[in-house]
Coordinates of C-alpha atoms and ligand atoms in Angstrom, one line a residue:
M1 CA 0.1 0.0 0.0
S2 CA 1.3 3.3 -1.0
A3 CA 1.6 5.8 1.7
L4 CA 0.0 8.7 -0.8
S5 CA -3.9 9.5 -0.1
S6 CA -4.9 7.7 -3.3
P7 CA -7.7 9.3 -4.3
S8 CA -11.1 7.1 -4.7
A9 CA -13.0 6.5 -8.1
E10 CA -16.6 6.0 -9.0
A11 CA -15.3 2.9 -10.9
G12 CA -13.1 1.7 -7.7
E13 CA -10.0 1.8 -9.0
S14 CA -7.6 4.0 -7.7
Y15 CA -3.7 4.2 -8.4
D16 CA -0.9 6.7 -7.0
V17 CA 0.3 7.1 -10.5
V18 CA -1.4 6.1 -14.2
V19 CA 1.4 6.0 -16.6
V20 CA 0.4 6.1 -20.4
G21 CA 2.9 4.0 -22.8
A22 CA 4.8 1.0 -22.3
G23 CA 8.1 2.0 -24.2
F24 CA 11.3 2.7 -22.3
A25 CA 10.0 5.7 -20.4
G26 CA 6.7 3.8 -19.7
M27 CA 9.0 1.0 -18.2
Y28 CA 11.5 2.8 -16.5
M29 CA 8.9 4.8 -14.7
L30 CA 6.8 2.1 -13.6
H31 CA 9.6 0.3 -12.1
R32 CA 11.0 3.6 -10.5
L33 CA 7.4 3.9 -8.8
R34 CA 7.1 0.5 -7.5
K35 CA 10.8 0.6 -5.8
Q36 CA 9.5 3.5 -3.7
G37 CA 6.3 1.7 -2.9
M38 CA 4.1 3.4 -5.0
T39 CA 0.9 2.2 -6.7
A40 CA 1.1 2.5 -10.6
R41 CA -0.7 1.2 -13.7
V42 CA 0.7 1.7 -17.0
Y43 CA -1.6 1.6 -20.0
E44 CA -0.2 0.6 -23.2
Q45 CA -2.5 0.7 -26.7
G46 CA -0.2 -1.9 -28.1
D47 CA 0.2 -5.5 -27.0
G48 CA 3.3 -5.7 -26.0
V49 CA 6.3 -3.2 -24.5
G50 CA 8.5 -1.5 -26.5
G51 CA 7.3 1.3 -27.7
T52 CA 9.0 3.0 -31.1
W53 CA 10.5 -0.9 -31.5
Y54 CA 7.1 -2.5 -31.3
W55 CA 5.8 -0.4 -34.0
N56 CA 8.4 0.3 -36.3
R57 CA 9.1 -2.8 -37.8
Y58 CA 10.2 -2.1 -41.3
P59 CA 13.0 -3.8 -43.4
G60 CA 16.2 -2.4 -41.8
A61 CA 15.2 -0.8 -38.6
R62 CA 17.5 -0.2 -36.0
C63 CA 19.2 2.6 -33.6
D64 CA 21.1 5.0 -34.6
V65 CA 22.7 5.8 -31.5
E66 CA 25.4 2.8 -30.8
S67 CA 23.7 0.2 -28.4
M68 CA 26.1 0.0 -26.0
Q69 CA 25.1 3.3 -25.5
Y70 CA 21.3 3.1 -26.3
S71 CA 20.2 1.5 -23.6
Y72 CA 19.3 1.7 -19.9
S73 CA 22.0 2.9 -17.4
F74 CA 20.0 2.4 -14.3
S75 CA 20.9 -1.1 -13.8
D76 CA 24.3 -2.0 -13.7
E77 CA 23.4 -5.7 -13.5
L78 CA 21.7 -5.2 -17.0
Q79 CA 24.2 -3.1 -18.6
Q80 CA 26.8 -5.8 -17.9
Q81 CA 24.9 -9.1 -18.8
W82 CA 23.2 -7.8 -22.0
D83 CA 25.0 -8.9 -25.1
W84 CA 24.5 -6.2 -28.0
S85 CA 25.2 -8.1 -30.9
E86 CA 26.3 -5.1 -33.4
R87 CA 27.3 -1.6 -33.3
Y88 CA 23.6 -0.6 -33.7
A89 CA 20.9 -3.3 -33.2
P90 CA 18.6 -3.9 -35.3
Q91 CA 14.9 -4.1 -34.3
P92 CA 14.1 -7.3 -33.4
E93 CA 17.0 -7.4 -30.9
I94 CA 15.7 -3.8 -29.3
L95 CA 12.4 -5.3 -28.7
K96 CA 13.8 -8.4 -27.6
Y97 CA 15.7 -6.2 -24.8
A98 CA 12.7 -4.7 -24.2
N99 CA 11.0 -7.9 -23.3
H100 CA 13.7 -9.1 -21.2
V101 CA 13.6 -5.7 -19.1
A102 CA 10.2 -6.0 -18.6
D103 CA 10.6 -9.7 -17.3
R104 CA 13.5 -9.4 -15.7
F105 CA 11.8 -6.4 -13.6
K106 CA 8.6 -8.2 -13.3
L107 CA 6.4 -5.3 -15.1
R108 CA 3.9 -6.9 -16.9
P109 CA 1.3 -7.4 -13.8
D110 CA 1.0 -3.7 -14.0
I111 CA 0.7 -3.0 -17.7
R112 CA -2.8 -3.3 -19.2
F113 CA -1.8 -3.9 -22.9
N114 CA -4.7 -3.1 -25.8
T115 CA -5.7 -0.4 -23.7
R116 CA -5.3 3.1 -25.1
V117 CA -6.1 6.2 -22.3
D118 CA -8.4 8.4 -24.4
K119 CA -9.2 10.8 -21.7
A120 CA -7.7 12.6 -18.4
V121 CA -9.9 15.0 -16.6
F122 CA -8.6 16.6 -13.2
D123 CA -11.0 16.7 -10.2
E124 CA -9.9 20.2 -8.7
A125 CA -12.1 19.0 -5.7
A126 CA -10.4 15.8 -5.2
N127 CA -7.0 16.7 -6.3
S128 CA -6.9 13.6 -8.4
W129 CA -7.4 12.7 -12.4
S130 CA -9.9 10.6 -13.7
V131 CA -8.7 8.6 -16.3
T132 CA -10.8 6.8 -19.2
T133 CA -9.6 4.3 -21.3
S134 CA -10.8 2.5 -24.7
D135 CA -12.5 -0.2 -23.1
G136 CA -14.7 2.1 -21.5
K137 CA -13.1 2.1 -18.0
T138 CA -12.3 5.1 -15.5
V139 CA -9.9 5.1 -12.7
A140 CA -8.5 7.4 -10.3
A141 CA -4.8 8.5 -9.8
K142 CA -3.1 11.1 -7.9
F143 CA -0.7 11.7 -10.4
V144 CA -0.3 11.1 -14.6
V145 CA 2.8 10.6 -16.1
L146 CA 2.6 10.9 -20.2
A147 CA 5.4 8.4 -21.4
T148 CA 3.3 8.7 -24.9
G149 CA 6.4 8.9 -27.1
C150 CA 7.8 11.8 -29.1
L151 CA 7.8 9.4 -32.3
S152 CA 4.6 7.5 -31.7
N153 CA 2.2 9.3 -34.1
A154 CA 2.6 7.8 -37.3
R155 CA 1.6 10.8 -40.0
M156 CA -0.2 9.4 -42.9
P157 CA -0.1 11.7 -45.9
D158 CA -3.2 13.1 -47.2
I159 CA -2.6 12.3 -50.9
K160 CA -5.4 12.3 -53.5
G161 CA -6.5 8.7 -54.5
L162 CA -4.2 6.9 -51.7
P163 CA -7.6 5.0 -50.4
D164 CA -8.4 3.5 -53.9
F165 CA -4.7 2.0 -54.1
K166 CA -5.1 -1.7 -54.9
G167 CA -2.1 -3.1 -53.8
K168 CA -0.9 -3.2 -50.0
V169 CA 0.0 0.1 -48.4
Y170 CA 2.5 0.0 -45.3
H171 CA 4.0 2.9 -42.9
T172 CA 7.5 2.4 -41.9
G173 CA 5.8 3.5 -38.3
H174 CA 2.8 1.3 -38.1
W175 CA 4.7 -1.9 -40.1
P176 CA 2.5 -5.6 -39.8
H177 CA 4.1 -8.2 -37.0
E178 CA 4.5 -10.7 -39.7
V179 CA 7.3 -10.8 -42.5
V180 CA 6.5 -8.6 -45.2
D181 CA 8.3 -9.9 -48.6
F182 CA 8.7 -7.6 -51.9
T183 CA 10.3 -10.4 -53.9
G184 CA 9.2 -9.6 -57.3
Q185 CA 7.4 -6.7 -56.5
R186 CA 7.2 -3.2 -57.9
V187 CA 7.5 -1.0 -54.5
G188 CA 6.9 2.7 -54.3
V189 CA 8.6 4.3 -51.2
I190 CA 7.2 7.6 -50.6
G191 CA 9.6 9.8 -48.1
T192 CA 13.2 10.1 -47.6
G193 CA 13.8 10.8 -44.0
S194 CA 16.0 8.2 -41.8
S195 CA 13.1 5.2 -41.8
A196 CA 13.3 5.3 -45.7
I197 CA 17.2 6.0 -45.8
Q198 CA 17.6 2.6 -43.4
S199 CA 14.9 0.6 -45.3
V200 CA 15.3 1.7 -49.1
P201 CA 18.4 -0.6 -49.3
V202 CA 17.0 -3.4 -47.8
I203 CA 13.9 -3.3 -49.8
A204 CA 15.9 -2.7 -53.0
G205 CA 17.4 -6.0 -52.8
Q206 CA 13.8 -7.7 -52.7
A207 CA 12.0 -5.6 -55.0
S208 CA 11.9 -6.1 -58.7
H209 CA 11.8 -2.4 -59.1
L210 CA 12.1 0.1 -56.4
T211 CA 10.9 3.6 -57.2
V212 CA 11.5 6.1 -54.4
F213 CA 9.6 9.6 -54.2
Q214 CA 11.7 12.1 -53.0
R215 CA 10.6 15.8 -51.4
T216 CA 13.5 16.7 -49.5
A217 CA 17.1 15.4 -49.9
N218 CA 18.6 14.5 -46.4
F219 CA 22.2 14.3 -45.3
S220 CA 23.4 11.0 -44.4
I221 CA 26.4 9.5 -42.7
P222 CA 27.6 5.7 -42.9
A223 CA 26.8 3.7 -39.9
R224 CA 29.6 1.3 -40.8
N225 CA 27.8 -1.1 -38.6
A226 CA 29.8 -4.2 -37.8
V227 CA 29.3 -7.0 -35.5
L228 CA 30.5 -6.6 -31.6
T229 CA 32.9 -9.1 -30.3
E230 CA 33.0 -10.0 -27.2
Q231 CA 36.4 -8.0 -26.7
E232 CA 34.7 -4.9 -27.8
R233 CA 31.9 -5.4 -25.4
Q234 CA 34.0 -6.0 -22.4
A235 CA 36.1 -3.2 -23.0
F236 CA 33.1 -1.0 -23.4
R237 CA 31.9 -2.4 -20.1
A238 CA 34.5 -1.7 -18.4
K239 CA 34.4 2.0 -19.1
Y240 CA 30.6 2.4 -18.4
P241 CA 30.9 4.3 -15.3
E242 CA 32.6 6.8 -17.2
V243 CA 30.4 6.6 -20.5
R244 CA 27.5 7.3 -18.7
R245 CA 28.6 10.0 -16.3
F246 CA 29.7 11.8 -19.2
A247 CA 26.8 11.1 -21.5
R248 CA 24.7 12.4 -18.5
E249 CA 26.4 15.3 -17.1
E250 CA 28.7 16.5 -20.0
A251 CA 27.7 15.8 -23.3
R252 CA 25.3 17.9 -25.2
N253 CA 23.4 15.1 -26.8
G254 CA 23.5 12.3 -24.2
I255 CA 26.4 10.3 -26.5
Y256 CA 29.8 9.7 -25.0
T257 CA 32.0 10.8 -27.9
E258 CA 35.1 13.5 -27.9
M259 CA 34.3 16.8 -27.2
P260 CA 35.8 19.3 -29.9
D261 CA 37.5 22.3 -28.8
R262 CA 37.7 23.9 -32.1
G263 CA 35.8 25.6 -35.0
A264 CA 35.7 24.3 -38.6
L265 CA 37.5 28.1 -39.7
D266 CA 40.0 27.0 -37.3
D267 CA 41.5 24.1 -39.6
G268 CA 42.8 25.0 -43.2
D269 CA 41.3 23.1 -46.2
N270 CA 43.6 19.8 -45.9
E271 CA 43.2 19.7 -42.3
R272 CA 39.6 19.9 -42.5
R273 CA 39.0 17.5 -45.0
S274 CA 41.2 15.0 -43.4
K275 CA 39.1 15.0 -40.1
Y276 CA 35.8 15.1 -42.2
E277 CA 37.2 12.0 -43.9
S278 CA 38.4 10.4 -40.6
R279 CA 34.8 11.0 -38.9
W280 CA 33.1 9.6 -42.1
N281 CA 35.0 6.5 -42.0
R282 CA 34.5 6.3 -38.5
G283 CA 30.7 6.6 -39.6
G284 CA 27.6 7.3 -37.0
L285 CA 26.0 10.8 -35.5
T286 CA 29.2 11.6 -34.1
F287 CA 30.4 13.1 -37.4
M288 CA 28.4 16.6 -36.4
S289 CA 31.4 16.7 -33.6
V290 CA 34.2 17.4 -35.6
Y291 CA 33.9 20.7 -34.7
N292 CA 32.3 22.8 -31.7
N293 CA 30.5 25.5 -34.3
L294 CA 28.8 23.5 -36.9
A295 CA 25.5 24.2 -35.4
L296 CA 25.8 27.8 -34.8
D297 CA 27.7 29.4 -37.7
Q298 CA 26.7 29.0 -41.4
A299 CA 30.3 29.0 -43.1
A300 CA 31.4 26.3 -40.6
N301 CA 28.3 24.0 -41.5
D302 CA 28.7 24.5 -45.1
T303 CA 32.4 23.1 -44.8
A304 CA 30.8 20.1 -43.4
A305 CA 27.5 20.1 -45.8
N306 CA 30.0 20.5 -48.6
F307 CA 32.0 17.4 -47.7
V308 CA 29.0 15.2 -47.8
R309 CA 27.5 16.5 -50.9
D310 CA 30.7 15.7 -52.5
K311 CA 30.7 12.3 -50.9
I312 CA 27.4 11.6 -52.5
A313 CA 28.8 12.7 -55.9
E314 CA 31.3 10.3 -55.7
I315 CA 29.3 7.4 -54.3
V316 CA 26.1 8.1 -56.7
K317 CA 27.0 7.2 -60.8
N318 CA 24.6 8.9 -62.6
P319 CA 25.2 12.9 -62.2
E320 CA 21.7 13.9 -62.1
T321 CA 20.2 11.6 -59.5
A322 CA 23.2 12.4 -57.2
K323 CA 22.6 15.9 -57.7
L324 CA 19.1 15.1 -56.6
L325 CA 20.4 13.2 -53.7
Q326 CA 22.3 16.4 -52.5
P327 CA 20.6 18.1 -50.1
N328 CA 20.6 21.9 -50.7
N329 CA 17.7 23.2 -48.8
H330 CA 18.9 23.2 -44.9
P331 CA 22.1 23.3 -43.0
I332 CA 23.8 20.2 -42.3
G333 CA 22.3 18.7 -38.8
S334 CA 19.7 21.2 -38.7
K335 CA 17.2 18.2 -39.2
R336 CA 18.3 15.1 -37.3
I337 CA 21.0 13.5 -39.3
C338 CA 20.7 10.1 -40.7
I339 CA 23.0 7.0 -40.3
D340 CA 22.9 4.3 -43.6
S341 CA 24.3 1.7 -44.7
D342 CA 24.4 2.1 -48.7
Y343 CA 22.0 4.2 -49.1
F344 CA 23.4 6.4 -51.9
A345 CA 24.7 3.4 -53.2
T346 CA 21.7 1.6 -53.5
F347 CA 20.7 4.3 -56.4
N348 CA 23.5 2.7 -59.1
R349 CA 21.2 -0.2 -58.5
P350 CA 19.5 -0.8 -62.2
N351 CA 16.1 -1.6 -60.8
V352 CA 16.1 1.5 -58.5
T353 CA 14.6 4.8 -59.7
L354 CA 14.5 8.3 -57.9
V355 CA 11.7 10.6 -58.6
D356 CA 11.7 14.3 -57.7
I357 CA 8.2 15.3 -56.3
R358 CA 9.6 18.7 -55.2
S359 CA 9.6 20.1 -58.7
N360 CA 6.8 17.5 -59.8
P361 CA 4.6 16.8 -56.4
I362 CA 2.3 13.6 -56.5
E363 CA -1.0 14.3 -58.4
E364 CA -2.7 11.2 -57.7
I365 CA -2.3 7.6 -56.5
T366 CA -4.4 5.4 -58.9
A367 CA -5.5 2.2 -58.1
N368 CA -1.9 1.0 -59.4
A369 CA 0.3 3.7 -59.9
V370 CA 1.8 7.1 -58.4
R371 CA 1.3 9.8 -60.7
T372 CA 3.5 12.8 -60.8
G373 CA 4.9 15.0 -63.7
G374 CA 2.3 13.8 -65.8
R375 CA 3.5 10.2 -65.9
D376 CA 2.8 7.1 -64.2
Y377 CA 4.9 4.9 -62.0
E378 CA 3.6 1.3 -61.4
V379 CA 3.7 -0.1 -58.1
D380 CA 2.2 -3.3 -56.5
A381 CA 2.9 -2.1 -53.0
L382 CA 3.7 1.2 -51.4
V383 CA 5.5 2.1 -48.2
L384 CA 4.6 5.6 -46.7
A385 CA 7.8 6.8 -44.7
T386 CA 6.2 9.9 -43.9
G387 CA 7.0 10.2 -40.5
F388 CA 5.4 11.4 -37.8
D389 CA 3.5 14.5 -35.8
A390 CA 6.1 14.5 -33.8
M391 CA 6.8 15.4 -30.0
T392 CA 3.0 16.5 -29.1
G393 CA 1.0 14.1 -31.9
S394 CA 0.2 11.6 -29.0
V395 CA -0.4 13.6 -26.2
A396 CA -2.9 15.4 -28.3
K397 CA -4.9 12.5 -29.1
I398 CA -5.5 12.0 -25.3
D399 CA -8.7 14.5 -24.2
I400 CA -6.6 16.4 -21.4
H401 CA -8.8 19.0 -19.3
G402 CA -7.0 20.5 -16.2
R403 CA -8.3 23.3 -14.2
D404 CA -11.2 25.0 -15.0
G405 CA -12.1 22.8 -17.7
R406 CA -9.5 23.8 -19.8
T407 CA -8.0 21.3 -22.3
L408 CA -4.1 20.9 -23.0
N409 CA -5.0 20.9 -26.7
R410 CA -6.5 24.3 -26.7
K411 CA -3.8 25.7 -24.5
W412 CA -0.9 24.4 -26.8
A413 CA -3.1 25.6 -30.0
E414 CA -0.4 27.9 -30.8
G415 CA 2.5 25.8 -30.0
P416 CA 3.5 23.5 -26.9
R417 CA 3.9 25.6 -23.8
T418 CA 5.9 23.8 -20.9
Y419 CA 8.2 24.7 -18.1
L420 CA 11.2 22.3 -18.6
G421 CA 9.2 20.3 -20.7
L422 CA 8.0 18.3 -17.6
M423 CA 4.6 20.1 -16.8
S424 CA 2.4 22.6 -17.9
A425 CA 0.3 25.4 -16.0
G426 CA -3.0 24.7 -15.3
F427 CA -2.6 20.9 -15.6
P428 CA -1.4 19.9 -11.5
N429 CA 0.3 16.3 -11.3
L430 CA 0.1 15.6 -14.9
F431 CA 3.7 14.8 -16.1
I432 CA 5.3 14.3 -19.5
I433 CA 8.6 12.8 -20.5
T434 CA 11.0 14.3 -23.0
G435 CA 8.2 16.7 -23.6
P436 CA 8.7 19.6 -25.8
G437 CA 10.9 22.3 -24.1
S438 CA 13.4 19.4 -23.3
P439 CA 16.4 17.9 -24.8
S440 CA 14.3 15.0 -25.6
V441 CA 14.7 14.0 -29.5
L442 CA 18.1 16.1 -29.8
S443 CA 19.6 13.5 -27.5
N444 CA 20.2 9.8 -27.0
M445 CA 16.8 9.4 -25.6
I446 CA 17.3 7.1 -23.4
V447 CA 19.7 8.9 -21.3
S448 CA 16.8 11.8 -21.2
I449 CA 14.2 9.3 -20.4
E450 CA 15.9 8.3 -17.4
Q451 CA 16.7 11.6 -16.3
H452 CA 13.1 12.6 -16.3
V453 CA 11.9 9.4 -14.8
D454 CA 14.4 9.9 -12.0
W455 CA 13.2 13.7 -11.4
I456 CA 9.6 12.6 -11.6
A457 CA 9.9 9.7 -9.2
D458 CA 12.1 12.0 -6.9
C459 CA 9.4 14.7 -7.1
V460 CA 6.3 12.6 -6.3
A461 CA 8.5 10.5 -3.5
Y462 CA 9.0 14.5 -2.1
M463 CA 5.2 15.3 -2.5
R464 CA 4.1 12.1 -0.5
D465 CA 6.9 12.8 2.5
R466 CA 5.5 16.3 3.0
G467 CA 1.6 15.1 2.6
L468 CA 1.7 17.8 -0.4
D469 CA -1.4 17.4 -2.8
T470 CA -0.8 18.9 -6.0
M471 CA 2.2 20.4 -7.9
E472 CA 1.6 22.5 -10.6
A473 CA 4.2 25.1 -13.0
D474 CA 4.0 28.3 -12.3
G475 CA 2.9 30.3 -15.3
N476 CA 5.8 32.7 -15.2
A477 CA 8.2 30.1 -14.8
E478 CA 6.8 28.5 -17.6
D479 CA 6.7 31.8 -19.7
K480 CA 10.3 32.5 -19.2
W481 CA 11.2 28.8 -19.6
V482 CA 9.5 29.1 -23.3
A483 CA 11.2 32.5 -23.7
H484 CA 14.7 31.0 -23.0
V485 CA 14.0 27.4 -25.1
N486 CA 13.3 29.7 -28.1
E487 CA 15.9 32.1 -27.6
V488 CA 18.3 29.4 -27.4
A489 CA 17.0 27.4 -30.4
Y490 CA 17.5 31.0 -32.4
T491 CA 21.3 31.1 -31.3
T492 CA 21.6 28.0 -33.7
L493 CA 21.1 27.2 -37.4
Y494 CA 18.3 24.2 -36.5
P495 CA 15.2 26.7 -37.0
Q496 CA 16.2 27.2 -40.6
A497 CA 15.1 23.6 -41.7
N498 CA 11.8 23.1 -42.2
S499 CA 12.2 19.9 -39.9
W500 CA 9.8 18.1 -37.5
Y501 CA 11.5 19.5 -34.9
M502 CA 9.3 22.7 -36.0
G503 CA 6.1 20.7 -36.6
A504 CA 7.0 21.5 -40.4
N505 CA 6.0 18.4 -41.4
I506 CA 2.2 19.2 -40.2
P507 CA 0.3 21.0 -42.3
G508 CA -1.5 23.8 -40.1
K509 CA 1.0 22.3 -36.9
P510 CA 2.4 25.7 -35.3
R511 CA 6.3 26.5 -36.5
I512 CA 7.8 26.3 -33.1
F513 CA 11.0 24.7 -32.2
M514 CA 10.1 22.3 -30.1
P515 CA 12.9 20.8 -28.4
Y516 CA 15.1 22.5 -26.2
I517 CA 18.4 22.8 -27.4
G518 CA 20.9 23.8 -24.6
G519 CA 22.5 20.5 -24.0
V520 CA 21.6 17.5 -22.1
G521 CA 24.1 18.2 -19.2
P522 CA 23.0 22.1 -18.5
Y523 CA 19.7 21.0 -18.7
R524 CA 19.8 18.1 -16.0
Q525 CA 21.9 20.6 -13.8
I526 CA 19.1 23.1 -14.2
C527 CA 16.6 20.3 -13.7
N528 CA 18.6 19.5 -10.0
D529 CA 18.7 23.0 -9.1
V530 CA 14.9 23.4 -9.5
A531 CA 14.4 20.5 -7.5
A532 CA 17.2 21.0 -4.2
K533 CA 15.7 24.8 -4.3
E534 CA 12.5 22.8 -3.3
Y535 CA 10.8 23.1 -6.9
E536 CA 11.5 26.0 -7.7
G537 CA 9.0 27.5 -10.6
F538 CA 6.5 25.2 -9.1
A539 CA 3.3 25.7 -7.0
M540 CA 2.6 23.2 -4.7
T541 CA -0.4 22.8 -2.2
G542 CA -1.2 20.2 0.4
A543 CA -3.8 20.0 3.7
A544 CA -0.1 20.5 5.8
R545 CA 1.6 23.4 3.9
P546 CA -0.1 25.3 1.0
R547 CA 2.9 27.3 -0.8
K548 CA 3.6 29.0 -3.6
M549 CA 6.9 28.8 -5.3
A550 CA 8.7 31.6 -7.3
A551 CA 10.5 31.5 -10.1
S552 CA 14.1 32.7 -10.4
Ligands
LIG1 C1 12.9 4.3 -36.0 C2 13.0 5.3 -34.9 C3 14.3 5.0 -34.5 C4 15.0 5.6 -33.5 N1 16.4 5.7 -33.0 C5 16.4 6.3 -32.0 C6 18.0 5.8 -31.8 O1 18.6 5.2 -32.0 N2 18.4 6.7 -30.6 C7 17.6 7.9 -30.4 O2 17.9 8.2 -29.2 N3 16.1 7.6 -30.1 C8 15.7 6.8 -31.2 N4 14.6 7.0 -31.5 C9 13.6 7.7 -30.7 C10 13.2 6.9 -29.7 O3 11.4 7.1 -29.9 C11 13.1 6.7 -28.2 O4 14.4 6.4 -28.2 C12 12.6 6.2 -27.7 O5 12.6 4.5 -27.8 C13 11.2 6.7 -27.0 O6 10.7 6.0 -26.0 P1 9.3 6.4 -25.2 O7 9.1 5.2 -24.2 O8 9.5 7.7 -25.0 O9 7.9 6.3 -26.5 P2 7.9 5.1 -27.6 O10 8.5 4.4 -27.4 O11 7.5 5.8 -28.4 O12 6.6 4.6 -26.7 C14 5.5 5.4 -26.2 C15 4.5 4.4 -26.0 O13 2.8 5.1 -25.5 C16 2.0 4.1 -26.3 N5 1.0 5.0 -26.3 C17 0.8 6.7 -26.7 N6 -0.6 7.1 -26.7 C18 -1.0 6.4 -26.0 C19 -2.3 6.3 -25.3 N7 -2.8 7.2 -25.2 N8 -2.8 5.0 -24.8 C20 -1.9 4.2 -24.8 N9 -0.8 3.9 -24.7 C21 -0.3 5.0 -25.6 C22 2.5 4.0 -27.8 O14 1.7 2.7 -28.5 C23 3.7 3.6 -27.5 O15 4.1 2.2 -27.3 C24 14.0 6.4 -32.7 C25 13.0 6.4 -33.2 C26 12.0 5.7 -34.4 C27 10.8 6.2 -34.7

């Protein structure tokens, strides 16, 4: 039994905390809450754990942060005992890991699968949330934690004729559980973001013909994926204490890597080229940390972007195709940089065609073809690699009512507003994990997830220990934080890109730079300082001691 005074629900079921989502965030949140003796119920709309890795089963899906780092750090036994097979584990292995964690920490009994949370209403009289699920039940909870994921709301493109297409249609973010084999088929892939960049080389190896429909060319760096030897795993495990400390406290993006101390223009042409070459050969996301000003200075950024454009021209034999594949409308890194295995070389295959749908947008999808530029590209199957309504999409699908019946969707109509990405004023006792206003998608997300979960778990324990009833972001603190998030974003090149960080991939979504770009380490320090100052910037109330904290 929890020490919190759990509210009573009409339906009778009542928890200290309801957690929405059973991806890496929801699973760890449940583990932490149970460890501190609280009752928690997790709702997950899928029929298994793993979130991203449960839904994204497309061919070639794998992580782009190295697996030895893209993994939980909260249990040393777990990180010492789990064997990652490759530098970047494929999706089935990451899903297996998520299932292993669920079993190892006996999480399943507190998770309700196949159950979507549809509505959450704050009852001001009872200081509790009333949570309604897709099975028609309502439960009460003192706290609600949205672990709904930043990339969990697959975006279906609105293309004329799509419902009339006679072949199979797949979305990379909602892939079937059974094996999909494209052997002998003519396949069309729409979109050229990260999921397409991972899946195109694999689909090209199966399909009789693959047509890739590209609106925006993206920068991609070779992954240089490889099998991990036991020796390599052991060497990495031995340095885990330092790797994890660095990722949490010092890294800007939660990844252990060298910190550059020079800007790109501090080196001469030859020296710079040789550094880029060496990172290109090493592979992976750390390409962007060769220099310390690539995200800040256009001229510096151009040197890296030109290097990658030259590489594309070297790899792709047909000069027209190479030109189309060279990104030219955003600074490198201002959209999440992609990591690939032979993506550009795939366009040298005789069975692969690239179609530019920026100059000639798709006019229509017919029963058996994609029509663009007055031409029909016949296909038997379509793969929609069209991404997600990122960061806010899954939150917006829940009908959330805070104080005075105000909905979160109405409050966020002009863009999301949070304090520290953790709470939104007017919605007491409602936490968001890796929400807008936190480093989130700009980081190794497991590092950010663990930081948020720990902070929230400590916070609810603090409230329990002091008999506090509600906690809520202070409006002024929120305004200042939103201004700070924007200010920092606009000191960088990021807002120049029409990216999903800006909501630019969703028609009608407000253009606001959503994640906090100030860095994982500094952000953690800010959150720790706020907690140390008894949750400065949050208003707390309780029978024992009502109080209001002022923002600094
Ligand atoms: C293809 C792909 C590759 C990625 N690779 C990396 C990587 O290499 N490194 C990295 O740092 N990040 C990566 N990410 C980001 C990834 O989303 C995070 O790393 C992490 O898995 C997020 O975990 P989460 O628990 O916060 O969210 P998710 O894994 O998205 O889980 C959220 C869960 O909430 C459930 N849910 C949502 N709404 C409701 C509701 N109303 N009711 C019930 N359940 C609900 C969803 O079904 C989902 O299962 C990748 C994302 C994608 C799509």
